[in-house]
Tab-separated table of C-alpha atoms and ligand atoms in Angstrom:
chain	number	residue	atom	x	y	z
R	204	MET	CA	-10.478	-12.419	13.073
R	205	LYS	CA	-10.803	-15.388	15.377
R	206	TYR	CA	-12.226	-18.867	15.754
R	207	ILE	CA	-15.187	-19.496	17.997
R	208	ASN	CA	-16.217	-23.144	18.316
R	209	ASN	CA	-13.736	-23.826	15.497
R	210	LYS	CA	-15.622	-21.557	13.096
R	211	LEU	CA	-13.852	-18.510	11.723
R	212	LEU	CA	-15.304	-15.053	12.386
R	213	ILE	CA	-14.270	-11.649	11.083
R	214	ASP	CA	-15.527	-8.866	13.330
R	215	LYS	CA	-17.908	-11.368	14.929
R	216	ILE	CA	-19.472	-12.364	11.601
R	217	SER	CA	-19.180	-15.947	10.385
R	218	VAL	CA	-16.987	-16.150	7.289
R	219	ASP	CA	-18.974	-19.117	5.982
R	220	ARG	CA	-22.129	-17.006	6.254
R	221	ILE	CA	-20.489	-14.152	4.347
R	222	ILE	CA	-19.446	-16.596	1.653
R	223	LYS	CA	-22.950	-18.031	1.455
R	224	THR	CA	-24.305	-14.552	0.755
R	225	PHE	CA	-21.550	-13.064	-1.397
R	226	GLY	CA	-19.868	-16.078	-2.980
R	227	THR	CA	-16.170	-16.489	-3.724
R	228	PRO	CA	-13.638	-15.204	-4.568
R	229	VAL	CA	-14.311	-11.969	-2.765
R	230	TYR	CA	-12.119	-9.355	-1.049
R	231	CYS	CA	-13.469	-8.620	2.414
R	232	TYR	CA	-12.296	-5.637	4.496
R	233	SER	CA	-12.776	-4.761	8.135
R	234	TYR	CA	-13.665	-1.136	8.895
R	235	LYS	CA	-12.881	-1.759	12.552
R	236	GLN	CA	-9.321	-2.732	11.664
R	237	ILE	CA	-8.905	0.271	9.320
R	238	LYS	CA	-9.928	2.615	12.117
R	239	GLU	CA	-7.707	0.854	14.611
R	240	ASN	CA	-4.705	1.057	12.258
R	241	ILE	CA	-5.230	4.773	11.613
R	242	LEU	CA	-5.565	5.594	15.313
R	243	LYS	CA	-2.438	3.574	16.060
R	244	PHE	CA	-0.468	5.205	13.252
R	245	GLN	CA	-1.541	8.679	14.366
R	246	LYS	CA	-0.576	7.839	17.936
R	247	ASN	CA	2.832	6.550	16.888
R	248	PHE	CA	3.652	9.863	15.226
R	249	ILE	CA	1.592	12.144	17.453
R	250	LYS	CA	4.512	14.312	18.496
R	251	THR	CA	5.483	14.971	14.890
R	252	LYS	CA	2.000	16.318	13.984
R	253	PRO	CA	2.237	14.972	10.455
R	254	LEU	CA	-0.087	15.310	7.515
R	255	ILE	CA	-0.766	11.649	6.811
R	256	CYS	CA	-1.470	11.016	3.140
R	257	PHE	CA	-2.711	7.494	2.462
R	258	ALA	CA	-0.899	5.924	-0.511
R	259	VAL	CA	-3.840	5.295	-2.827
R	260	LYS	CA	-1.816	2.802	-4.858
R	261	ALA	CA	-2.215	0.327	-1.988
R	262	ASN	CA	-6.004	0.352	-2.266
R	263	ASN	CA	-8.107	2.594	-4.464
R	264	ASN	CA	-11.622	1.446	-3.625
R	265	ILE	CA	-13.752	4.597	-3.374
R	266	ARG	CA	-15.635	3.468	-0.270
R	267	ILE	CA	-12.386	2.553	1.487
R	268	LEU	CA	-10.835	5.883	0.488
R	269	SER	CA	-13.798	7.846	1.746
R	270	GLU	CA	-13.730	6.025	5.084
R	271	ILE	CA	-10.002	6.739	5.325
R	272	GLY	CA	-10.649	10.379	4.392
R	273	LYS	CA	-13.359	10.670	7.042
R	274	LEU	CA	-10.886	9.346	9.587
R	275	GLY	CA	-8.702	12.355	8.800
R	276	LEU	CA	-6.151	11.213	6.256
R	277	GLY	CA	-5.157	12.880	3.009
R	278	ALA	CA	-3.907	11.057	-0.091
R	279	ASP	CA	-0.685	10.343	-1.919
R	280	VAL	CA	-1.513	9.723	-5.577
R	281	VAL	CA	0.583	8.671	-8.564
R	282	SER	CA	-1.750	9.111	-11.533
R	283	LYS	CA	-4.704	11.142	-12.736
R	284	GLY	CA	-6.859	8.115	-11.988
R	285	GLU	CA	-5.762	7.994	-8.354
R	286	LEU	CA	-6.204	11.748	-8.054
R	287	LEU	CA	-9.752	11.450	-9.410
R	288	ALA	CA	-10.459	8.618	-6.963
R	289	ALA	CA	-9.155	10.670	-4.025
R	290	LEU	CA	-11.254	13.687	-5.031
R	291	LYS	CA	-14.324	11.536	-5.597
R	292	SER	CA	-13.814	10.200	-2.080
R	293	LYS	CA	-14.057	13.788	-0.826
R	294	ILE	CA	-10.441	14.061	0.232
R	295	LYS	CA	-9.558	17.752	0.220
R	296	PRO	CA	-7.136	18.869	-2.536
R	297	LYS	CA	-4.950	20.558	0.078
R	298	LYS	CA	-4.395	17.140	1.640
R	299	ILE	CA	-3.234	15.533	-1.610
R	300	VAL	CA	0.336	15.065	-2.843
R	301	PHE	CA	1.210	13.750	-6.286
R	302	SER	CA	4.266	11.456	-6.603
R	303	GLY	CA	5.724	9.335	-9.409
R	304	VAL	CA	8.484	9.412	-12.013
R	305	GLY	CA	6.282	9.605	-15.091
R	306	LYS	CA	3.616	12.244	-14.574
R	307	THR	CA	2.531	13.503	-17.972
R	308	TYR	CA	1.846	17.096	-19.028
R	309	ASP	CA	-1.883	16.365	-18.908
R	310	GLU	CA	-1.709	14.849	-15.460
R	311	ILE	CA	0.269	17.773	-14.048
R	312	MET	CA	-2.093	20.236	-15.719
R	313	PHE	CA	-5.073	18.442	-14.179
R	314	ALA	CA	-3.470	18.374	-10.714
R	315	THR	CA	-2.550	22.063	-10.991
R	316	LYS	CA	-6.115	23.028	-11.825
R	317	LYS	CA	-7.347	21.023	-8.838
R	318	ASN	CA	-5.060	23.014	-6.512
R	319	ILE	CA	-3.547	20.064	-4.741
R	320	LEU	CA	-0.986	20.581	-1.988
R	321	LEU	CA	2.162	19.468	-3.798
R	322	ILE	CA	3.506	17.922	-6.934
R	323	ASN	CA	6.577	15.967	-5.909
R	324	ALA	CA	8.859	16.148	-8.933
R	325	GLU	CA	11.381	13.420	-9.641
R	326	SER	CA	13.494	14.802	-12.524
R	327	LYS	CA	14.765	17.978	-14.114
R	328	SER	CA	12.584	17.291	-17.170
R	329	GLU	CA	9.504	17.001	-15.009
R	330	ILE	CA	10.293	20.365	-13.409
R	331	ASP	CA	10.641	21.865	-16.908
R	332	THR	CA	7.156	20.529	-17.688
R	333	ILE	CA	5.779	22.030	-14.460
R	334	VAL	CA	7.343	25.407	-15.343
R	335	LYS	CA	5.687	25.267	-18.772
R	336	ILE	CA	2.318	24.572	-17.171
R	337	ALA	CA	2.827	27.395	-14.661
R	338	LYS	CA	3.495	29.826	-17.511
R	339	LYS	CA	0.528	28.582	-19.486
R	340	THR	CA	-1.887	28.767	-16.547
R	341	LYS	CA	-0.276	31.905	-15.088
R	342	ARG	CA	0.029	30.227	-11.715
R	343	VAL	CA	2.794	29.577	-9.257
R	344	ILE	CA	2.924	25.828	-8.688
R	345	ASP	CA	3.941	24.392	-5.313
R	346	ILE	CA	6.315	21.509	-5.727
R	347	GLY	CA	8.431	19.059	-3.837
R	348	ILE	CA	11.672	17.564	-5.069
R	349	ARG	CA	12.190	13.876	-4.447
R	350	LEU	CA	15.553	12.856	-3.101
R	351	ASN	CA	17.023	9.442	-3.802
R	352	PRO	CA	19.202	9.063	-0.709
R	353	ASN	CA	20.924	5.858	-1.845
R	354	VAL	CA	19.832	4.048	1.292
R	355	ASP	CA	19.111	0.332	1.362
R	356	ALA	CA	15.717	-0.278	2.970
R	357	ASN	CA	16.619	-3.947	3.572
R	358	THR	CA	13.383	-5.151	2.095
R	359	ILE	CA	12.394	-7.229	-0.940
R	360	LYS	CA	14.647	-6.129	-3.832
R	361	GLU	CA	11.664	-5.479	-6.100
R	362	ILE	CA	10.114	-2.953	-3.718
R	363	THR	CA	13.249	-0.993	-2.856
R	364	THR	CA	13.093	2.549	-4.203
R	365	GLY	CA	15.813	4.567	-2.462
R	366	LYS	CA	19.018	3.164	-3.946
R	367	ASN	CA	20.997	4.840	-6.710
R	368	ILE	CA	20.187	2.002	-9.114
R	369	ASN	CA	16.453	2.708	-8.715
R	370	LYS	CA	14.602	5.021	-11.077
R	371	PHE	CA	13.122	7.145	-8.294
R	372	GLY	CA	14.130	10.644	-7.226
R	373	LEU	CA	17.333	12.619	-7.704
R	374	ASN	CA	20.670	12.286	-5.954
R	375	GLU	CA	21.977	14.797	-3.413
R	376	LYS	CA	24.015	16.762	-5.915
R	377	GLU	CA	21.145	17.023	-8.397
R	378	VAL	CA	18.674	18.083	-5.698
R	379	ILE	CA	20.974	20.876	-4.534
R	380	GLU	CA	21.567	22.037	-8.104
R	381	LEU	CA	17.825	22.170	-8.737
R	382	ILE	CA	17.208	24.106	-5.535
R	383	ASN	CA	19.815	26.663	-6.582
R	384	THR	CA	18.366	26.924	-10.074
R	385	TYR	CA	14.755	27.312	-9.025
R	386	LYS	CA	14.794	28.914	-5.571
R	387	ASN	CA	13.888	32.317	-6.983
R	388	SER	CA	11.617	31.016	-9.732
R	389	LYS	CA	8.440	32.926	-10.489
R	390	GLN	CA	6.749	29.794	-11.785
R	391	ILE	CA	7.444	27.225	-9.133
R	392	ASN	CA	7.642	27.399	-5.401
R	393	ILE	CA	9.836	24.694	-3.895
R	394	LYS	CA	8.024	23.856	-0.705
R	395	CYS	CA	8.990	20.306	0.011
R	396	LEU	CA	11.777	17.797	-0.003
R	397	SER	CA	10.336	14.317	-0.407
R	398	VAL	CA	11.830	10.875	-0.016
R	399	HIS	CA	10.554	7.291	-0.011
R	400	ILE	CA	13.016	4.432	0.236
R	401	GLY	CA	10.861	1.358	-0.214
R	402	SER	CA	8.036	-0.734	1.103
R	403	GLN	CA	7.544	-3.435	3.764
R	404	ILE	CA	10.363	-1.964	5.864
R	405	THR	CA	10.715	-3.662	9.237
R	406	SER	CA	13.678	-1.826	10.754
R	407	HIS	CA	13.979	1.798	11.845
R	408	VAL	CA	17.660	1.870	10.844
R	409	PRO	CA	17.153	2.653	7.122
R	410	TYR	CA	14.757	5.429	8.113
R	411	ILE	CA	17.392	6.989	10.365
R	412	ARG	CA	19.890	6.862	7.487
R	413	MET	CA	17.274	8.453	5.242
R	414	LEU	CA	16.742	11.284	7.752
R	415	LYS	CA	20.491	11.905	7.835
R	416	SER	CA	20.540	12.222	4.084
R	417	VAL	CA	17.636	14.692	4.173
R	418	GLN	CA	19.454	16.682	6.860
R	419	LYS	CA	22.506	16.849	4.646
R	420	ILE	CA	20.477	18.436	1.850
R	421	ILE	CA	19.032	21.019	4.243
R	422	ASP	CA	22.468	21.845	5.634
R	423	LYS	CA	24.212	22.018	2.279
R	424	SER	CA	21.536	23.979	0.455
R	425	ASN	CA	20.652	26.208	3.383
R	426	PHE	CA	17.150	26.250	1.946
R	427	ALA	CA	14.054	26.560	4.154
R	428	PHE	CA	11.605	23.838	3.142
R	429	GLU	CA	8.110	24.164	4.531
R	430	TYR	CA	7.473	20.425	4.308
R	431	ILE	CA	9.538	17.291	4.478
R	432	ASP	CA	7.674	14.338	3.000
R	433	LEU	CA	9.174	11.170	4.453
R	434	GLY	CA	7.116	8.757	2.321
R	435	GLY	CA	5.687	5.513	3.626
R	436	GLY	CA	7.034	1.984	3.626
R	437	MET	CA	6.190	0.847	7.158
R	438	GLY	CA	6.069	-2.938	7.132
R	439	ILE	CA	3.409	-5.216	8.594
R	440	ASN	CA	3.486	-8.748	9.996
R	441	TYR	CA	2.565	-11.178	7.258
R	442	GLU	CA	3.975	-13.995	9.372
R	443	LEU	CA	3.076	-14.441	13.004
R	444	ASN	CA	6.056	-13.523	15.204
R	445	ALA	CA	7.806	-11.673	12.380
R	446	LYS	CA	10.110	-8.726	13.012
R	447	THR	CA	8.168	-5.474	13.402
R	448	LEU	CA	9.152	-1.897	12.807
R	449	ASN	CA	10.039	0.005	15.966
R	450	TYR	CA	7.848	3.060	15.411
R	451	SER	CA	8.877	4.838	18.576
R	452	ARG	CA	12.569	4.869	17.645
R	453	TYR	CA	11.745	6.210	14.187
R	454	ALA	CA	9.291	8.816	15.511
R	455	LYS	CA	11.793	9.975	18.151
R	456	GLN	CA	14.308	10.819	15.442
R	457	VAL	CA	11.643	12.617	13.428
R	458	VAL	CA	10.796	14.744	16.477
R	459	LYS	CA	14.467	15.673	16.870
R	460	PHE	CA	14.626	16.456	13.173
R	461	ILE	CA	11.606	18.773	13.338
R	462	LYS	CA	12.978	20.640	16.341
R	463	LYS	CA	16.211	21.244	14.514
R	464	ASN	CA	14.676	22.299	11.197
R	465	ASN	CA	11.256	23.745	11.963
R	466	VAL	CA	9.456	21.910	9.169
R	467	LYS	CA	6.076	20.230	8.742
R	468	ILE	CA	6.101	16.484	8.161
R	469	ILE	CA	4.153	14.523	5.565
R	470	LEU	CA	3.908	10.717	5.751
R	471	GLU	CA	2.592	8.447	2.991
R	472	PRO	CA	1.680	5.089	4.518
R	473	GLY	CA	-0.219	2.568	2.418
R	474	ARG	CA	0.311	-0.994	3.592
R	475	SER	CA	0.432	-0.174	7.306
R	476	ILE	CA	-3.050	1.380	7.099
R	477	ILE	CA	-4.821	-1.148	4.912
R	478	GLY	CA	-2.715	-4.342	4.616
R	479	ASN	CA	-4.076	-6.375	7.523
R	480	THR	CA	-7.656	-5.161	7.046
R	481	GLY	CA	-8.277	-7.258	3.930
R	482	TYR	CA	-9.013	-10.957	3.414
R	483	LEU	CA	-9.452	-12.858	0.187
R	484	LEU	CA	-12.193	-15.429	0.680
R	485	ALA	CA	-12.063	-18.447	-1.571
R	486	LYS	CA	-13.165	-22.050	-1.967
R	487	ILE	CA	-11.292	-25.270	-2.542
R	488	ILE	CA	-12.330	-26.640	-5.922
R	489	TYR	CA	-10.216	-29.771	-6.112
R	490	ILE	CA	-7.583	-31.555	-4.097
R	491	LYS	CA	-5.047	-33.287	-6.265
R	492	LYS	CA	-2.768	-35.661	-4.398
R	493	THR	CA	0.592	-36.695	-5.750
R	494	ARG	CA	3.102	-38.831	-3.888
R	495	LYS	CA	4.912	-35.798	-2.505
R	496	ILE	CA	2.388	-32.975	-2.607
R	497	ASN	CA	-1.270	-32.324	-1.933
R	498	PHE	CA	-2.251	-29.619	-4.400
R	499	ILE	CA	-5.106	-27.618	-2.948
R	500	ILE	CA	-6.667	-25.996	-5.995
R	501	ILE	CA	-8.679	-22.921	-5.045
R	502	ASN	CA	-11.044	-20.725	-7.039
R	503	THR	CA	-8.864	-17.636	-6.914
R	504	GLY	CA	-5.583	-17.158	-8.695
R	505	MET	CA	-2.693	-14.823	-9.357
R	506	ASN	CA	-5.100	-12.696	-11.380
R	507	ASP	CA	-6.820	-11.792	-8.085
R	508	LEU	CA	-3.718	-11.650	-5.902
R	509	MET	CA	-0.406	-11.128	-7.652
R	510	ARG	CA	1.904	-10.647	-4.665
R	511	PRO	CA	3.036	-14.274	-4.216
R	512	ALA	CA	3.749	-14.700	-7.947
R	513	LEU	CA	5.357	-11.280	-8.278
R	514	TYR	CA	7.480	-11.052	-5.131
R	515	LYS	CA	7.266	-14.542	-3.626
R	516	ALA	CA	5.261	-12.751	-0.961
R	517	TYR	CA	3.986	-14.785	1.968
R	518	HIS	CA	0.305	-14.737	2.924
R	519	ARG	CA	-1.203	-16.955	5.594
R	520	ILE	CA	-4.041	-19.176	4.401
R	521	ILE	CA	-6.482	-20.384	7.001
R	522	PRO	CA	-9.529	-22.625	6.773
R	523	THR	CA	-12.919	-21.349	7.929
R	524	LYS	CA	-13.429	-24.583	9.900
R	525	LYS	CA	-10.651	-25.482	12.245
R	526	ILE	CA	-9.625	-29.077	12.864
R	527	GLN	CA	-6.874	-29.755	15.379
R	528	ASN	CA	-5.209	-32.717	13.646
R	529	LYS	CA	-2.455	-31.967	11.165
R	530	ILE	CA	-1.455	-33.910	8.088
R	531	PHE	CA	2.332	-33.947	7.808
R	532	LYS	CA	2.725	-33.729	4.070
R	533	ARG	CA	3.563	-30.837	1.774
R	534	HIS	CA	0.477	-28.848	0.782
R	535	ASP	CA	0.623	-26.347	-2.094
R	536	PHE	CA	-2.255	-23.884	-2.373
R	537	VAL	CA	-2.559	-23.082	-6.059
R	538	GLY	CA	-4.938	-21.234	-8.326
R	539	PRO	CA	-6.510	-22.215	-11.648
R	540	ILE	CA	-4.232	-20.015	-13.814
R	541	CYS	CA	-1.981	-21.715	-16.334
R	542	GLU	CA	1.270	-20.572	-14.754
R	543	THR	CA	3.489	-22.431	-12.320
R	544	THR	CA	3.891	-19.226	-10.305
R	545	ASP	CA	0.149	-19.277	-9.666
R	546	LYS	CA	0.892	-20.616	-6.212
R	547	PHE	CA	-0.065	-18.882	-2.981
R	548	LEU	CA	1.577	-20.980	-0.350
R	549	SER	CA	3.599	-24.123	0.200
R	550	THR	CA	3.468	-25.626	3.688
R	551	LYS	CA	5.045	-28.700	5.233
R	552	SER	CA	1.824	-29.639	6.964
R	553	TYR	CA	-1.799	-28.547	7.090
R	554	GLN	CA	-5.016	-29.585	8.759
R	555	LYS	CA	-7.320	-31.920	6.858
R	556	VAL	CA	-9.308	-30.027	4.256
R	557	ASP	CA	-11.858	-31.180	1.711
R	558	GLU	CA	-13.066	-30.123	-1.684
R	559	GLY	CA	-15.778	-27.484	-1.211
R	560	ASP	CA	-14.234	-26.100	2.001
R	561	ASN	CA	-13.766	-22.365	2.366
R	562	ILE	CA	-10.400	-20.744	3.048
R	563	VAL	CA	-9.165	-17.229	3.786
R	564	ILE	CA	-5.993	-15.641	2.413
R	565	CYS	CA	-4.879	-13.086	5.002
R	566	ASP	CA	-3.423	-9.575	4.920
R	567	VAL	CA	-4.361	-8.760	1.340
R	568	GLY	CA	-5.796	-5.271	1.901
R	569	ALA	CA	-2.734	-3.567	0.404
R	570	TYR	CA	-1.588	-4.223	-3.159
R	571	GLY	CA	-4.166	-7.004	-3.482
R	572	LYS	CA	-7.200	-5.959	-5.467
R	573	VAL	CA	-5.315	-3.039	-7.091
R	574	LEU	CA	-2.854	-5.409	-8.762
R	575	SER	CA	-5.525	-7.790	-10.020
R	576	SER	CA	-6.179	-8.508	-13.684
R	577	ASN	CA	-8.355	-10.543	-15.997
R	578	TYR	CA	-5.536	-12.875	-16.997
R	579	ASN	CA	-6.793	-16.129	-18.490
R	580	LEU	CA	-9.956	-14.115	-19.077
R	581	ARG	CA	-11.219	-14.545	-15.562
R	582	THR	CA	-13.578	-12.137	-13.848
R	583	ASN	CA	-11.975	-10.524	-10.831
R	584	ALA	CA	-13.030	-10.776	-7.245
R	585	TYR	CA	-15.172	-7.864	-6.125
R	586	GLU	CA	-15.072	-6.269	-2.695
R	587	ILE	CA	-17.134	-6.084	0.480
R	588	LEU	CA	-16.702	-4.135	3.711
R	589	ILE	CA	-17.727	-5.113	7.212
R	590	LYS	CA	-18.755	-2.054	9.194
R	591	ASN	CA	-20.761	-1.970	12.412
R	592	SER	CA	-21.830	-5.633	12.082
R	593	LYS	CA	-23.142	-5.100	8.554
R	594	VAL	CA	-21.614	-6.269	5.292
R	595	PHE	CA	-21.633	-3.850	2.349
R	596	LYS	CA	-20.830	-4.573	-1.268
R	597	ILE	CA	-18.268	-1.893	-2.170
R	598	SER	CA	-17.351	-2.698	-5.756
R	599	LYS	CA	-19.130	-4.137	-8.717
R	600	LYS	CA	-18.551	-7.535	-10.139
R	601	ILE	CA	-17.805	-6.925	-13.793
R	602	SER	CA	-19.474	-9.610	-15.849
R	603	LEU	CA	-17.536	-11.803	-18.200
R	604	GLU	CA	-19.579	-10.391	-21.075
R	605	ASN	CA	-18.469	-6.854	-20.233
R	606	ILE	CA	-14.857	-7.857	-19.896
R	607	ILE	CA	-14.939	-9.615	-23.234
X	1502	LLP	N1	4.922	6.765	-1.239
X	1502	LLP	C1	5.505	6.435	-2.394
X	1502	LLP	C2	6.157	7.463	-3.200
X	1502	LLP	C3	5.489	5.087	-2.824
X	1502	LLP	O1	6.074	4.754	-3.968
X	1502	LLP	C4	4.837	4.111	-2.034
X	1502	LLP	C5	4.788	2.717	-2.456
X	1502	LLP	C6	4.227	4.533	-0.833
X	1502	LLP	C7	4.303	5.861	-0.462
X	1502	LLP	C8	3.493	3.585	0.077
X	1502	LLP	O2	4.308	2.590	0.588
X	1502	LLP	P1	3.758	1.590	1.710
X	1502	LLP	O3	3.519	2.382	2.977
X	1502	LLP	O4	2.512	0.981	1.221
X	1502	LLP	O5	4.841	0.581	1.873
X	1502	LLP	N2	3.289	-3.763	-4.837
X	1502	LLP	C9	4.247	-3.885	-3.754
X	1502	LLP	C10	4.476	-2.580	-3.039
X	1502	LLP	C11	4.872	-1.445	-3.931
X	1502	LLP	C12	5.015	-0.152	-3.202
X	1502	LLP	C13	5.149	0.989	-4.155
X	1502	LLP	N3	5.277	2.259	-3.553
X	1502	LLP	C14	3.779	-4.987	-2.819
X	1502	LLP	O6	2.788	-5.650	-3.120
X	1502	LLP	O7	4.416	-5.254	-1.807
């Protein structure tokens, strides 16, 4: 994305032109950026030869998933719906892992029949359910056990998953007990130890602590796992000049870890693959000026993009026409929803903008569209993809009539 002659382009296509054709609000993705991110991610971990399973929860658009699949990635899914989406996108079952604390009997049965690579179990009760299904289907089911290493990922509290107060995984003692109970089971085959400590992680330090905790389990249990699934969580730069994850320091430790343990690695990145590939294109409906604040009211709201309301997440908002002069007054970009948290951004200054102008909310490819709703009975933004200088519509706009 860049300005040429003060007009904003995404992959060399004018954003105003896209908006003229497709309207607003619309989620727009860049295939070029998806490919670039995947190549970069693969390169960062090249020496660890991982199976990279894209976390479908970050973006479940079928076209996006099939492009990601074609670029060589598998899938990490957390529901029957996500599993169906991954399969529909032609991702091979043997490249799919199933995570999540609340998989139902039906979901596990479905996944078992589809012969996916692993079901990563998160509780003793879930393992009991898997055993039941194995007996019923007369199969041996390959599973992983998810460790909760009690490591602080130093990220937003709401997206931390690896501390002992979080619902995810099992603690060291429980994992070892389960290994001892089930290592000779005829119904389940423990193949993997999985772990995922949180999302939007920008330091390698928590990952190193996580690896230590995994090592402890291996040493104490003396069990030979075929796979270690290290989860995802790699953070991206929502703010220019923000702190970035040092991939090489993380990957170096993973290499050491593999040499010591002779295991295969699985990674489950979501945001780092798709986050910066997506833009939410919108229009300014009204500008409401109060003494202190210029409220820029746009035609997309928290129903389309929940992250700011849910986590106070920061997303850059940029105009499609650039003007150099700044107005030094607080500007709040807000949506039409009847909630005070329906606010995308508050800035101390902004360039002059007018009603009818187009704007772009950046880095919304991950956890954007997937978290959207019809709150206030609004239709949601649909999605388009820019690939090889062409723009494709990749999801349907559901009409108000159908929603109602
Ligand atoms: N694996 C597991 C087991 C996960 O729970 C998650 C994310 C991932 C992988 C992918 O993490 P990523 O690489 O995308 O950080 N809605 C929040 C993020 C929730 C993440 C949930 N789990 C947000 O908008 O920031």
